[in-house]
PDB file of C-alpha atoms and ligand atoms in Angstrom:
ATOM      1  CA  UNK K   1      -8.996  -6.928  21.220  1.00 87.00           C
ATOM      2  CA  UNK K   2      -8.341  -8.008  17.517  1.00 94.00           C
ATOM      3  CA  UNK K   3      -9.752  -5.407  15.532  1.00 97.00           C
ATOM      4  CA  UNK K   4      -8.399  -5.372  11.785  1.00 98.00           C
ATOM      5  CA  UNK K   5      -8.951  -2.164   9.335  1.00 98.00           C
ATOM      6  CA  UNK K   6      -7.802  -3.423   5.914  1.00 98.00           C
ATOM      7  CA  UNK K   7      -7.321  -0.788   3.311  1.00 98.00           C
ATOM      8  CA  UNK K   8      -6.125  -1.297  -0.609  1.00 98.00           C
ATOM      9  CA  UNK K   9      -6.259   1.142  -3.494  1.00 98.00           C
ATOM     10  CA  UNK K  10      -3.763   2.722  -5.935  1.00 98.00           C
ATOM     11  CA  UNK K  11      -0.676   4.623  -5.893  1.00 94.00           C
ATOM     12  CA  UNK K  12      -0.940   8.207  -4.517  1.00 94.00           C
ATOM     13  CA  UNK K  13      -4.523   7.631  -3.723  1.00 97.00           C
ATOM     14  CA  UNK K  14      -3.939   8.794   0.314  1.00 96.00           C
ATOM     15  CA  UNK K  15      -4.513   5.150   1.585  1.00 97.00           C
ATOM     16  CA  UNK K  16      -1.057   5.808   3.678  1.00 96.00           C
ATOM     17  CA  UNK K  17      -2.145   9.272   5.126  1.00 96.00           C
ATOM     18  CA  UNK K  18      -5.140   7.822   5.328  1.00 98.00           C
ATOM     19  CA  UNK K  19      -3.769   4.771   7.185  1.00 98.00           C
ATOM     20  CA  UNK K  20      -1.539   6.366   9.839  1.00 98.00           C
ATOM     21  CA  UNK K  21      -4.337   8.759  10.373  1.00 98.00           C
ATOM     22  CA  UNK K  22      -6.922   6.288  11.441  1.00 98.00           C
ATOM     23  CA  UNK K  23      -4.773   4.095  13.588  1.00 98.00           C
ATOM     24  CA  UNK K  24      -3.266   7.180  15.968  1.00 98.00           C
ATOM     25  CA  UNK K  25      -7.052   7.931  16.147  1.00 98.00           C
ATOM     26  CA  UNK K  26      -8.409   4.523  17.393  1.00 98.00           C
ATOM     27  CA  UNK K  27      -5.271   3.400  18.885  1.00 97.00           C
ATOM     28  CA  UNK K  28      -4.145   0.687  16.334  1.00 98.00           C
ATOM     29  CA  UNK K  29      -1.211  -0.358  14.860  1.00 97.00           C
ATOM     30  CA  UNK K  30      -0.594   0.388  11.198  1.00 98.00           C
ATOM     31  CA  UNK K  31       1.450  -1.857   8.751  1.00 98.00           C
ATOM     32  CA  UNK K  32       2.434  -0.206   5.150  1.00 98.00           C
ATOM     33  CA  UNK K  33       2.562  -3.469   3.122  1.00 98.00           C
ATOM     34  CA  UNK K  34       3.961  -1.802   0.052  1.00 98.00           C
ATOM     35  CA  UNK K  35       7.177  -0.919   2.299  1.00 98.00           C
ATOM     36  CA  UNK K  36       7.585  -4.733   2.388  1.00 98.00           C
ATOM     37  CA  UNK K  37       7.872  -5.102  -1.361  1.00 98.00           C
ATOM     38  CA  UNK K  38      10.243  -2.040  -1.299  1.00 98.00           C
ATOM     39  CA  UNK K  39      12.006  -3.631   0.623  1.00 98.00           C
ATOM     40  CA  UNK K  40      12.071  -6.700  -1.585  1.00 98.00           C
ATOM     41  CA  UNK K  41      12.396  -4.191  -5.107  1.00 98.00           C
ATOM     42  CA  UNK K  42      15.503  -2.748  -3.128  1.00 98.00           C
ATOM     43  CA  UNK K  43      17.562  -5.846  -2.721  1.00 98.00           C
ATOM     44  CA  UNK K  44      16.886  -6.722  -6.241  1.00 98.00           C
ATOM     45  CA  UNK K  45      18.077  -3.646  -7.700  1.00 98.00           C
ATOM     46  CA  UNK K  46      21.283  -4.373  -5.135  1.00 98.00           C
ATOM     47  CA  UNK K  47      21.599  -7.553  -7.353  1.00 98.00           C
ATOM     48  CA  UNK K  48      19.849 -10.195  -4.981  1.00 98.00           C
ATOM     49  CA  UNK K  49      17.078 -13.048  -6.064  1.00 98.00           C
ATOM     50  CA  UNK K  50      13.558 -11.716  -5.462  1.00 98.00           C
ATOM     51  CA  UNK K  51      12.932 -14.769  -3.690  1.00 98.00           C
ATOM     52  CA  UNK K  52      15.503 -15.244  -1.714  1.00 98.00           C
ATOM     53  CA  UNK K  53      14.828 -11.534  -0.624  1.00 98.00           C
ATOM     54  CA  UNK K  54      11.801 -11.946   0.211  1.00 98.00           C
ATOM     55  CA  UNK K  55      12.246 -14.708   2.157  1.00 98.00           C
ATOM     56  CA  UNK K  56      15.287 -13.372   4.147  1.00 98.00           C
ATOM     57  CA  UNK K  57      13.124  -9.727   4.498  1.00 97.00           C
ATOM     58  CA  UNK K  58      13.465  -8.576   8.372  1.00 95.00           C
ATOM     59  CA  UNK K  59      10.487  -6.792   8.529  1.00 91.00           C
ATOM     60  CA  UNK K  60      11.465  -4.795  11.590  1.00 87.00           C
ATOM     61  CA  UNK K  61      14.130  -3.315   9.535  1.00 88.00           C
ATOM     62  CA  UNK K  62      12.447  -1.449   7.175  1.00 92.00           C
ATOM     63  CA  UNK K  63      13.565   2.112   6.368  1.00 92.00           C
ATOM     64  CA  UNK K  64      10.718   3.875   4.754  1.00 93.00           C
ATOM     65  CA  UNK K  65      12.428   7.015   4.010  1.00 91.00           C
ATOM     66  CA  UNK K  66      14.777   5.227   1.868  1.00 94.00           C
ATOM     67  CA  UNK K  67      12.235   3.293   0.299  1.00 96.00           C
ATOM     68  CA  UNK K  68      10.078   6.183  -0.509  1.00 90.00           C
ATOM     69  CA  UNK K  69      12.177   6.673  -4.850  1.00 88.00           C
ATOM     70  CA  UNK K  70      10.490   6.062  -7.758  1.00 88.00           C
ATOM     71  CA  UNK K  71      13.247   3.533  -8.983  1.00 93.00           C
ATOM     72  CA  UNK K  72      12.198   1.452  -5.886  1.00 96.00           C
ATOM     73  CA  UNK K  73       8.426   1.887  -6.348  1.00 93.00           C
ATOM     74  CA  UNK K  74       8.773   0.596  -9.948  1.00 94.00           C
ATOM     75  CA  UNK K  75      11.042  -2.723  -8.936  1.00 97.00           C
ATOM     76  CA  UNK K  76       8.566  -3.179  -6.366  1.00 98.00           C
ATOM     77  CA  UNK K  77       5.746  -3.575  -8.616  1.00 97.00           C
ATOM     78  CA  UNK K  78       7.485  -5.959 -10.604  1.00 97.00           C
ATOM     79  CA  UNK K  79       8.759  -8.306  -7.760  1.00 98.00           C
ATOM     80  CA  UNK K  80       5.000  -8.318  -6.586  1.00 98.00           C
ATOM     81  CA  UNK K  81       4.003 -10.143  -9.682  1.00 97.00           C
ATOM     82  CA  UNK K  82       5.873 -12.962  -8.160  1.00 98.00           C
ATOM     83  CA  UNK K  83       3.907 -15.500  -6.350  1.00 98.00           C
ATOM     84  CA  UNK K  84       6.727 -16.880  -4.201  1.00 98.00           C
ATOM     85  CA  UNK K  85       7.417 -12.995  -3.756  1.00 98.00           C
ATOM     86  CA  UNK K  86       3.631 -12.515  -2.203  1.00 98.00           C
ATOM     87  CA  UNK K  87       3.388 -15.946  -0.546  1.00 98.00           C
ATOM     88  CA  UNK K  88       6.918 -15.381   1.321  1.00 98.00           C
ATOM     89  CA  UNK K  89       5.626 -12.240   2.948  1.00 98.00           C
ATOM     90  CA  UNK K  90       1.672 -13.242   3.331  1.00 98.00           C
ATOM     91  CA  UNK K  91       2.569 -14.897   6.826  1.00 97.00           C
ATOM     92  CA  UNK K  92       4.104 -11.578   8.703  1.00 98.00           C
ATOM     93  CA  UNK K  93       0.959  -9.383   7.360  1.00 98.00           C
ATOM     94  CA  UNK K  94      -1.309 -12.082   8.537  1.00 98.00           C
ATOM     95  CA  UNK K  95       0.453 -12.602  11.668  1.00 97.00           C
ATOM     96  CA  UNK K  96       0.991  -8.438  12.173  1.00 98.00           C
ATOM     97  CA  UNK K  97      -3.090  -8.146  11.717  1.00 98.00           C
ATOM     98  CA  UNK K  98      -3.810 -10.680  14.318  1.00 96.00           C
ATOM     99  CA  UNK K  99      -1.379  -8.481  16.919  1.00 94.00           C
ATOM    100  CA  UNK K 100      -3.813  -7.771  20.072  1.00 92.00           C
ATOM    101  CA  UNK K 101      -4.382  -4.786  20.097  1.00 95.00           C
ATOM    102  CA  UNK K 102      -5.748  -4.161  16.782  1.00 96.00           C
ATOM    103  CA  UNK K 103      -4.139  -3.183  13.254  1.00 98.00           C
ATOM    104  CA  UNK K 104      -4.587  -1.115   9.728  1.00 98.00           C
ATOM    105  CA  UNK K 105      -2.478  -2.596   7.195  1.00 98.00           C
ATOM    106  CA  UNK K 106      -2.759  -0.874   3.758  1.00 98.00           C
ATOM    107  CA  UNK K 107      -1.772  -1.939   0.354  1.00 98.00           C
ATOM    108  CA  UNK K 108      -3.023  -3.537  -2.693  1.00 98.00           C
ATOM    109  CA  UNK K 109      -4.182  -7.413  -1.317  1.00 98.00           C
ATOM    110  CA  UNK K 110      -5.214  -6.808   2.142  1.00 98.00           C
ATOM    111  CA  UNK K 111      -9.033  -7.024   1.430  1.00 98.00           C
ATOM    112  CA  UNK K 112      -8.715  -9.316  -1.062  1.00 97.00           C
ATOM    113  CA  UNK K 113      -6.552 -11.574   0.024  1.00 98.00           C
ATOM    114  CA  UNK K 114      -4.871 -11.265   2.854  1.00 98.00           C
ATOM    115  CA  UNK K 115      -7.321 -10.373   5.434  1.00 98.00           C
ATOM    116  CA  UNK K 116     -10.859 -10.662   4.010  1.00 98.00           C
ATOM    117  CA  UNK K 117     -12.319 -11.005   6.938  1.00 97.00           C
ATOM    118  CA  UNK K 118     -10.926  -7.688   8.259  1.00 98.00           C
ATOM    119  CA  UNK K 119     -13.969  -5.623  10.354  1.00 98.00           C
ATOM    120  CA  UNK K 120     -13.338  -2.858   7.916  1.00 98.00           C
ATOM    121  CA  UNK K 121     -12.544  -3.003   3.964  1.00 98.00           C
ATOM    122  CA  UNK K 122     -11.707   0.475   2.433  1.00 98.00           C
ATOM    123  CA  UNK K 123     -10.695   0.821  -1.490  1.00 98.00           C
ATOM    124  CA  UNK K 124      -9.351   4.298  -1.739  1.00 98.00           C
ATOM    125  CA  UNK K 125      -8.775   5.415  -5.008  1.00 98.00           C
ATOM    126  CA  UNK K 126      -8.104   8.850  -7.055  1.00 98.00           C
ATOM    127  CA  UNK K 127      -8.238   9.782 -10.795  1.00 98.00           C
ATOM    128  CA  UNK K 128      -4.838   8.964 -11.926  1.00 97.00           C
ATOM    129  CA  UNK K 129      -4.169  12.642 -12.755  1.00 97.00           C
ATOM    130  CA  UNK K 130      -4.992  13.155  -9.572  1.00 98.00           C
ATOM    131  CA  UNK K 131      -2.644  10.877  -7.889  1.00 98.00           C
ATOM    132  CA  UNK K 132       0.111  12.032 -10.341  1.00 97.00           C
ATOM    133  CA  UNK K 133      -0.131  15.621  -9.437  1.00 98.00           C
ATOM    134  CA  UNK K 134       0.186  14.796  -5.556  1.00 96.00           C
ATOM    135  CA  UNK K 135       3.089  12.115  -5.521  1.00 94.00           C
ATOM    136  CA  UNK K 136       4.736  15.026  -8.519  1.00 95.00           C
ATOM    137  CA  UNK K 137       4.652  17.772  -5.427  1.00 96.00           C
ATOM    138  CA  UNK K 138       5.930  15.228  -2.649  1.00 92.00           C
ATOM    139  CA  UNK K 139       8.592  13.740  -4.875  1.00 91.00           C
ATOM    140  CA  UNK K 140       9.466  17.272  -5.963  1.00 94.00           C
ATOM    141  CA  UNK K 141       9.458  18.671  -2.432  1.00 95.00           C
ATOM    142  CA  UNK K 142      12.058  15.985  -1.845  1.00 91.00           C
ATOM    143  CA  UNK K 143      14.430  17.546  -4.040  1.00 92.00           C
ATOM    144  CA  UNK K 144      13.882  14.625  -6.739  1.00 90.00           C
ATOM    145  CA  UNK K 145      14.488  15.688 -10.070  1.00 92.00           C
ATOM    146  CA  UNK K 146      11.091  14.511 -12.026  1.00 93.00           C
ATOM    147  CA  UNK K 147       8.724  15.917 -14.380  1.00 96.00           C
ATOM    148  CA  UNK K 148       4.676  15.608 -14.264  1.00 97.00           C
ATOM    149  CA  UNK K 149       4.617  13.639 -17.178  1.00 97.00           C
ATOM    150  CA  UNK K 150       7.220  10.991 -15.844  1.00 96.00           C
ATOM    151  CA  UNK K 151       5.188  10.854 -13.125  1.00 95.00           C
ATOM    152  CA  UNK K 152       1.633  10.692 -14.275  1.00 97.00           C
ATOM    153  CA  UNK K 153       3.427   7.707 -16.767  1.00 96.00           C
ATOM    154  CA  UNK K 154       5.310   5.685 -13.889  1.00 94.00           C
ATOM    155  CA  UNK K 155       1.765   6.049 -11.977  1.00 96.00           C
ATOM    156  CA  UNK K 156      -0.003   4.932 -15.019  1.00 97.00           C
ATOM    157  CA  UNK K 157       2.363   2.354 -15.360  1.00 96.00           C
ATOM    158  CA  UNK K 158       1.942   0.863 -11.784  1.00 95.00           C
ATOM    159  CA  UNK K 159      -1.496   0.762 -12.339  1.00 97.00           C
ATOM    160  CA  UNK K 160      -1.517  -1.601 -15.312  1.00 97.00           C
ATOM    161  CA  UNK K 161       1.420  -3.828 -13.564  1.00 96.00           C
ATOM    162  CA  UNK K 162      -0.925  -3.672 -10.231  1.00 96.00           C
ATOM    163  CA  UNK K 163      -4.446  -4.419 -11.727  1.00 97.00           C
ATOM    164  CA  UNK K 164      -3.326  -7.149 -14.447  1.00 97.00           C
ATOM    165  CA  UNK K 165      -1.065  -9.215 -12.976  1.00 97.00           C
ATOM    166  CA  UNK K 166      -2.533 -13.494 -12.522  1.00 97.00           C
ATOM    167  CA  UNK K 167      -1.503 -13.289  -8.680  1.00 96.00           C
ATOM    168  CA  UNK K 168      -3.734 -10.990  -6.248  1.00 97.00           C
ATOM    169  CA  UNK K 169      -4.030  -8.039  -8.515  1.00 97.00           C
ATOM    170  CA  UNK K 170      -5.184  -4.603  -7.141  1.00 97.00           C
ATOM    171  CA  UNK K 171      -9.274  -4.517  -7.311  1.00 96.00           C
ATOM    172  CA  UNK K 172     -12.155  -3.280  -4.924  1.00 97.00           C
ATOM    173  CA  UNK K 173     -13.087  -6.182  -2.875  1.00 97.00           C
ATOM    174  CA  UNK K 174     -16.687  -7.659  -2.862  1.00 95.00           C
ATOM    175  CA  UNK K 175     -18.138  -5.344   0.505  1.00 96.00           C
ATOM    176  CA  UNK K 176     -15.005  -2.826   0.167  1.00 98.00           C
ATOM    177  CA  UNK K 177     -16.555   0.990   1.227  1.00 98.00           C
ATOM    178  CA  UNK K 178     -14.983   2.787  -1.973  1.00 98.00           C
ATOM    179  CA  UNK K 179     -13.501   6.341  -0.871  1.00 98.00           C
ATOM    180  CA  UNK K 180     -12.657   8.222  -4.017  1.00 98.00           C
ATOM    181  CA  UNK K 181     -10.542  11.027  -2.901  1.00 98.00           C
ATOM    182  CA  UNK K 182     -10.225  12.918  -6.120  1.00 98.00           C
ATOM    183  CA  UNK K 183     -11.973  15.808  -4.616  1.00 98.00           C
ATOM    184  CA  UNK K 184     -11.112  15.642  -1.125  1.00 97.00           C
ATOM    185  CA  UNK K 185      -8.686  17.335   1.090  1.00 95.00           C
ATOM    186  CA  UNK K 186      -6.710  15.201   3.668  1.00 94.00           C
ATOM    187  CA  UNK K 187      -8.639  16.339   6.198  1.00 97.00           C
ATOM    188  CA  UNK K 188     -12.479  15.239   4.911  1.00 98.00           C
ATOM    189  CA  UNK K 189     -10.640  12.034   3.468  1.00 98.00           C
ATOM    190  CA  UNK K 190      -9.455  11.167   6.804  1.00 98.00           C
ATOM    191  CA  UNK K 191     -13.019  12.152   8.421  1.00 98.00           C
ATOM    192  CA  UNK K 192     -14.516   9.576   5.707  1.00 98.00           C
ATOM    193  CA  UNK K 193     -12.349   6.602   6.456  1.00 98.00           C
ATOM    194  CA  UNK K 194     -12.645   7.467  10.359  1.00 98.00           C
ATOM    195  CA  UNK K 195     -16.444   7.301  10.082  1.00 98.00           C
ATOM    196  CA  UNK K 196     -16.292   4.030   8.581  1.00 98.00           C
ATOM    197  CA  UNK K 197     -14.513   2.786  11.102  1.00 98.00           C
ATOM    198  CA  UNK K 198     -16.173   3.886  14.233  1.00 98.00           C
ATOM    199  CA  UNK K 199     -19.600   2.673  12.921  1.00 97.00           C
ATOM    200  CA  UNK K 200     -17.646  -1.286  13.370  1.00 96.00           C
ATOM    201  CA  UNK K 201     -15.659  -0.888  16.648  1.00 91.00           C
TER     202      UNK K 201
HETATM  203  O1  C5P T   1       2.074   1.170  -1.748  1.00 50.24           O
HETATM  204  P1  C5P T   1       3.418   1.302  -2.433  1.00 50.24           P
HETATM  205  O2  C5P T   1       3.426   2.295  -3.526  1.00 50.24           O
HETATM  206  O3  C5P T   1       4.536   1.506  -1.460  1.00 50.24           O
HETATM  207  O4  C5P T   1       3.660  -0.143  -3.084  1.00 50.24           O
HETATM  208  C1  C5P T   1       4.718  -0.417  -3.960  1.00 50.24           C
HETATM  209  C2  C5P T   1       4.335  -1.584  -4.864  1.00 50.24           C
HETATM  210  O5  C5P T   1       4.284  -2.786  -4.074  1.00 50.24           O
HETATM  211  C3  C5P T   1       2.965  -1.485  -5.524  1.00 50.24           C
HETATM  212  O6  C5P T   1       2.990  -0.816  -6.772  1.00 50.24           O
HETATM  213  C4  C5P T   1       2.560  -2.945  -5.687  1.00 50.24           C
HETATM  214  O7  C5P T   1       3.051  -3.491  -6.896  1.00 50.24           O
HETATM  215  C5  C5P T   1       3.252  -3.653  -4.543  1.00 50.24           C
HETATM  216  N1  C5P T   1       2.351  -4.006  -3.454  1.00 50.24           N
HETATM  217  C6  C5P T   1       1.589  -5.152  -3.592  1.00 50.24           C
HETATM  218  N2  C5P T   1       0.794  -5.568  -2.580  1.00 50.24           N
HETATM  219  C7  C5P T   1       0.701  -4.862  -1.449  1.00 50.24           C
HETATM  220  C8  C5P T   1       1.437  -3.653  -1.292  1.00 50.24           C
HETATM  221  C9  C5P T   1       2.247  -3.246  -2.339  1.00 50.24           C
HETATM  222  O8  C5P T   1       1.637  -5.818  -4.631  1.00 50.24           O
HETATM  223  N3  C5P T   1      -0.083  -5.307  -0.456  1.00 50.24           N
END
């Protein structure tokens, strides 16, 4: 069965609890595309070419727990301006949604670009204060030492770099089911996406 659930939106929104989620419920794989251009942001704060990063990236070796720092979020927005950057990683994300089996990749291109023909497109957003406030408590339960306003500016910040770059910026896809989870829970945001979903498979 090839069964793809593609899923963009904003930083801090919940598209990656939402993501994991929704694939241990229906039995799917799940791909975090932004942990690709971590990856990428990484290396280039290590000194390396985004390019040639991106291009030598072993997905399968992807540590998302070390990926998971602001510094990296913020080099990882600006490598994904570049189109060699996007088009050296497009053919994994295709290849990973076509897995039998089926897959939910999240990020900021999937229904846009990447896999517009997915049998689900989600856009889950947030208000940005919103989204500050939760990545604030998660980076802060981390032991990270950051403030709300550095937070609610880097997520700002994102946002702008995401949404007006030329190359596949972050927007709601034409036939995208928008889930705004400003006043949701995890829980009823989950149950949202979920019903989505099982009115497709
Ligand atoms: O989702 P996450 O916060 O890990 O993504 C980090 C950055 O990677 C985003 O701000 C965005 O610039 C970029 N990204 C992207 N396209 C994707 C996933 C992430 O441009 N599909």
């Amino acid at each position: 069965m090839i069964f793809t659930v593609a899923i963009d939106g904003p930083a801090a929104a919940g598209k990656g609890t939402i993501s994991k989620a929704v694939a241990a419920r229906f039995g799917l794989r799940h791909l975090d595309t932004g942990l690709l251009y971590r990856a990428v942001g990484a290396r280039v704060l290590a000194g390396d070419d985004p390019v040639t990063a991106a291009r030598n990236l072993d997905p399968d070796e992807l540590d998302g727990a070390a990926l998971r720092t602001q510094a990296i979020a913020d080099a990882a927005s600006r490598v994904a301006v570049l189109p060699e950057v996007r088009a050296a990683l497009t053919d994994f994300q295709r290849a990973f949604a076509r897995l039998d089996g089926g897959a939910v990749l999240d990020g900021r291109d999937i229904c846009s670009v990447i896999c517009p023909d997915a049998d689900v497109l989600l856009f889950v957003t947030a208000s940005p204060e919103v989204r500050a406030e939760r990545r604030y408590l998660e980076l802060a339960a981390k032991g990270s030492d950051v403030t709300r306003e550095g937070v609610l500016a880097d997520v700002l910040a994102r946002d702008d770099r995401d949404m007006n770059r030329a190359e596949a910026p972050l927007v709601a896809a034409p036939g995208a089911t928008v889930i705004d989870t400003s006043e949701l829970d995890i829980g009823a945001a989950v149950e949202a996406a979920s019903a989505v979903v099982a009115l497709r498979l």
